[in-house]
Structure formats: structure tokens, C-alpha cells
Coordinates of C-alpha atoms in Angstrom, one line a residue:
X268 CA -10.7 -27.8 -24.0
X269 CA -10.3 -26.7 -20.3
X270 CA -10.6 -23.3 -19.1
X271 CA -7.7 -21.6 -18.1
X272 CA -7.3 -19.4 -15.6
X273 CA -6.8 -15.8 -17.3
X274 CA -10.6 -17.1 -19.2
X275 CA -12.1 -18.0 -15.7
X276 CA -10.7 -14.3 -14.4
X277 CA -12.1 -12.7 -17.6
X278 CA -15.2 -13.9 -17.1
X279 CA -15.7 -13.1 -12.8
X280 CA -14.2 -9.7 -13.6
X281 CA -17.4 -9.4 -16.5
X282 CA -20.0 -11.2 -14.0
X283 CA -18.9 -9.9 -10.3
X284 CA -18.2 -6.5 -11.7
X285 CA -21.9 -6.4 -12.4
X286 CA -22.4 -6.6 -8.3
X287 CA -19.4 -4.0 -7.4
X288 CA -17.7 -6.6 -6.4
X289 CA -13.7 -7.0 -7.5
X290 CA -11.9 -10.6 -8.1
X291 CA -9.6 -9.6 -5.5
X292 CA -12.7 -9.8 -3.3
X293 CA -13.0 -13.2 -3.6
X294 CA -10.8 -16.3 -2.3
X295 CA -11.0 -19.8 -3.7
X296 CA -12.2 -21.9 -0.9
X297 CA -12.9 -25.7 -2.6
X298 CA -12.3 -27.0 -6.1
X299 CA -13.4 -30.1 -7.2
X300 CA -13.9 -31.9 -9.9
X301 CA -16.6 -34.9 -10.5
X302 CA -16.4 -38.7 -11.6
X303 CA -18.3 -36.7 -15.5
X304 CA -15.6 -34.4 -15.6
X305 CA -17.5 -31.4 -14.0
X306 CA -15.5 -28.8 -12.2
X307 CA -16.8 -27.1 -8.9
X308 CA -15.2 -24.1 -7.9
X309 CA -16.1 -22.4 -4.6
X310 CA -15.3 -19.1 -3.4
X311 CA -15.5 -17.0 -0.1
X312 CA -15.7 -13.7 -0.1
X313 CA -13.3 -11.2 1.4
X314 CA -13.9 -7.4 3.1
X315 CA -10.9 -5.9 4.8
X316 CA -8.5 -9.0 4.7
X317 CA -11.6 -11.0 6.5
X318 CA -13.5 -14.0 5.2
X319 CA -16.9 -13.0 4.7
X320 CA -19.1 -15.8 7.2
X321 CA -22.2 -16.9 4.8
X322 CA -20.8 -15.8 1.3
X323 CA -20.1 -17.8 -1.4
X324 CA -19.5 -18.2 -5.3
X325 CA -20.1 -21.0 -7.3
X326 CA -18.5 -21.5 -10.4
X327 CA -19.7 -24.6 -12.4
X328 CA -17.7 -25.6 -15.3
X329 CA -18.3 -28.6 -17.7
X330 CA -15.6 -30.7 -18.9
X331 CA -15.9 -29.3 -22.4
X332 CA -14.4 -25.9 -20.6
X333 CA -17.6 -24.4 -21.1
X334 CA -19.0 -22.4 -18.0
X335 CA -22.1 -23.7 -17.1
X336 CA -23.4 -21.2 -14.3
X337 CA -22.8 -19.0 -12.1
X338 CA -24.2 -18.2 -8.8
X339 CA -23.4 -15.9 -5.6
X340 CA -24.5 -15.2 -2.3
X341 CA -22.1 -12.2 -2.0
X342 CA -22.5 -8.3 -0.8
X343 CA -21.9 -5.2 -2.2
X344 CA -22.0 -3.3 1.2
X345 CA -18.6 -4.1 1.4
X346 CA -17.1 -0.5 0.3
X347 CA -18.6 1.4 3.0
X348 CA -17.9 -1.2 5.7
X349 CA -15.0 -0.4 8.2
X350 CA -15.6 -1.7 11.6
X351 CA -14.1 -0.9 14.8
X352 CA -14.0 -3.1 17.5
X353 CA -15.5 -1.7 21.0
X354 CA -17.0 -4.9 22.5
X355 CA -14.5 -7.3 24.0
X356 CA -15.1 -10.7 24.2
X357 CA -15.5 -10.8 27.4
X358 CA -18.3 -8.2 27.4
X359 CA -19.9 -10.5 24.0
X360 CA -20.2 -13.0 26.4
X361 CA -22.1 -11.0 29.4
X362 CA -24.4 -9.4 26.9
X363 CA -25.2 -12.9 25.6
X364 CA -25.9 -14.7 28.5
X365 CA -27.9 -11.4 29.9
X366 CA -30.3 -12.1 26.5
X367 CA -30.8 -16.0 27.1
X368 CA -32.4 -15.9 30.6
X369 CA -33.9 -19.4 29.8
X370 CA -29.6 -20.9 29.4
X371 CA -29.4 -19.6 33.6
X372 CA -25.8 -21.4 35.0
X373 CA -24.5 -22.0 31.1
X374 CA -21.0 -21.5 29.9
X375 CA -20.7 -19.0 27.1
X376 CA -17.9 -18.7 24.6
X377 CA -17.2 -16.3 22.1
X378 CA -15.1 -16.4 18.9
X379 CA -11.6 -15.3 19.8
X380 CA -11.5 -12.1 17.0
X381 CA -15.2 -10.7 15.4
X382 CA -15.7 -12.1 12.6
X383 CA -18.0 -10.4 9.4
X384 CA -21.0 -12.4 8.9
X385 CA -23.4 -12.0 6.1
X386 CA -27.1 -11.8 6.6
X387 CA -28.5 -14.3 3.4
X388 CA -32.1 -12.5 4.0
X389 CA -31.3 -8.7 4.0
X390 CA -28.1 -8.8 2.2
X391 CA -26.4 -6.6 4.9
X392 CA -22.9 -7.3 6.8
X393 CA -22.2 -7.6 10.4
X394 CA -19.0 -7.2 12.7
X395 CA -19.9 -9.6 15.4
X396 CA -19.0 -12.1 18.0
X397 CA -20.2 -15.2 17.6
X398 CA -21.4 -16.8 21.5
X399 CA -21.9 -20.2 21.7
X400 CA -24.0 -21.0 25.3
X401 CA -24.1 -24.6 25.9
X402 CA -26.8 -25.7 28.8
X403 CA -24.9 -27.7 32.2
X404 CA -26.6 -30.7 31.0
X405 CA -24.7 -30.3 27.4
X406 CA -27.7 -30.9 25.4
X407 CA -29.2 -27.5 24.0
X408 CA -27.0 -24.6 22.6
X409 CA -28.0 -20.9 21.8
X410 CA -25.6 -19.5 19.1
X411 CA -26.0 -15.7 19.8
X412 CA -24.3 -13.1 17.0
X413 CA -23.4 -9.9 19.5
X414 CA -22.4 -6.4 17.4
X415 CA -18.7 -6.3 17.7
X416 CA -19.2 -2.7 17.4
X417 CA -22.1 -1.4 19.9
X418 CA -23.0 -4.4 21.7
X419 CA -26.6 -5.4 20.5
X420 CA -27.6 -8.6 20.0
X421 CA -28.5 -8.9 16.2
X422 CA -29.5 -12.8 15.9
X423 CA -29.7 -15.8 17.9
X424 CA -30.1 -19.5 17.0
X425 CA -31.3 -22.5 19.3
X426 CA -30.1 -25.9 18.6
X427 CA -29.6 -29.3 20.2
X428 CA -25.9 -30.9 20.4
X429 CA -25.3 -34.0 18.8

């Protein structure tokens, strides 16, 4: 027996409504299917018509149809959550490279629009740029998440380039 779709909604609406969180929050994002007949489904969340950055649903389901877990990495902070835009990307950039003093003569880039980003430790949602700096050299790169909103720097990230 497989599950069918109206049984899979059923049973997000039961578990997600648990969280505050609405199947219309949510956006399937992969669905597979393995070589035992388990099925994977993945899904992003959504806040305001935006993909949530860092959320995800897992849906596991066993060949039988049987739904073997559940598990989430989603937020609830979303009905209170209406950002504005004040910081252009330009300005993302500036603040960014102002922050990483040891990236001097480095070439920043932000994300063309914000994007919301959830923070896996606290559970709480950011509006942000995302600002990747890449060294001259092309070896060591400084993600750096700017608030799209008021300008502070609220996380950065070192890492080498492949």
C-alpha cells in the first residue's frame, strides 16, 4: 500500500500543526525513493513567499506506506516576521569588508535580493545578505551574513576554496 497524498497532507497538518507551522508553509524540495523501496521526501520551508535558508522537513516513508519518521528543522517565528529592506547590497558589501580587516584588497559579493536564513542554534530567523569575500590569492573566503534590515553583522564563516 503507498501513501497517497491527501494521507501524507493529513498527517503534516496533525504533526506541523503541533509547531504553528501550516502545510502551506512548506515546499517539497527532493523526493526520492531507494533501491528497498523507501521514500525520502524533503521539504523547505516558506515565510512570505521566501525559501527559508537552513530549514528542512524530512519525511521518511517505508514501502509498506507506513510513515516511518518525521523530523524538522523549521521555525515558528515566522508569524511575526515581516522584514523590510534598508540595507542595499552595495552597503552589505562595505559593512562586510569593514568587519574582515584581516581580507584587506578582497572582492566582496553579496546575494542579489536578502534572503531569510534560519539560525539551527537559537531557532530565530534573519533577513540578510549573504557576502562572500574571497582573498586576491583565491584561496580563503569569509562568508559574512549582514542584517538586511539595520546593517549588523550577525554571523561570519571562514573557509578555504577548493
Amino acid at each position: 500500500q503507498t501513501i497517497d497524498s491527501a494521507m501524507l497532507n493529513a498527517v503534516l497538518d496533525r504533526y506541523l500543526g503541533a509547531f504553528g507551522i501550516r502545510t502551506s508553509d512548506i515546499v517539497l524540495n527532493v523526493d526520492t525513493t531507494d533501491r528497498k523501496g523507501f521514500r525520502t521526501l524533503r521539504y523547505l520551508q516558506i515565510v512570505r513567499g521566501i525559501k527559508v535558508v537552513g530549514s528542512n522537513l524530512s519525511v521518511s516513508i517505508a514501502a509498506s506506506g507506513d510513515v516511518r519518521y518525521i523530523s524538522n528543522n523549521l521555525t515558528d517565528e515566522h508569524a511575526n516576521f515581516n522584514p523590510r529592506q534598508t540595507v542595499t547590497r552595495a552597503n552589505a558589501n562595505a559593512i562586510a569588508l569593514a568587519n574582515s580587516p584581516w581580507l584587506r584588497n578582497s572582492v566582496a559579493t553579496a546575494s542579489d535580493v536578502p534572503e531569510i536564513r534560519l539560525d539551527n542554534i537559537t531557532g530565530n530567523i534573519w533577513y540578510t545578505h549573504k557576502v562572500d569575500i574571497r582573498d586576491a590569492n583565491n584561496v580563503l573566503r569569509l562568508s559574512v551574513y549582514v542584517d538586511a534590515e539595520n546593517g549588523s553583522v550577525l554571523a561570519s564563516f571562514p573557509g578555504l576554496i577548493h
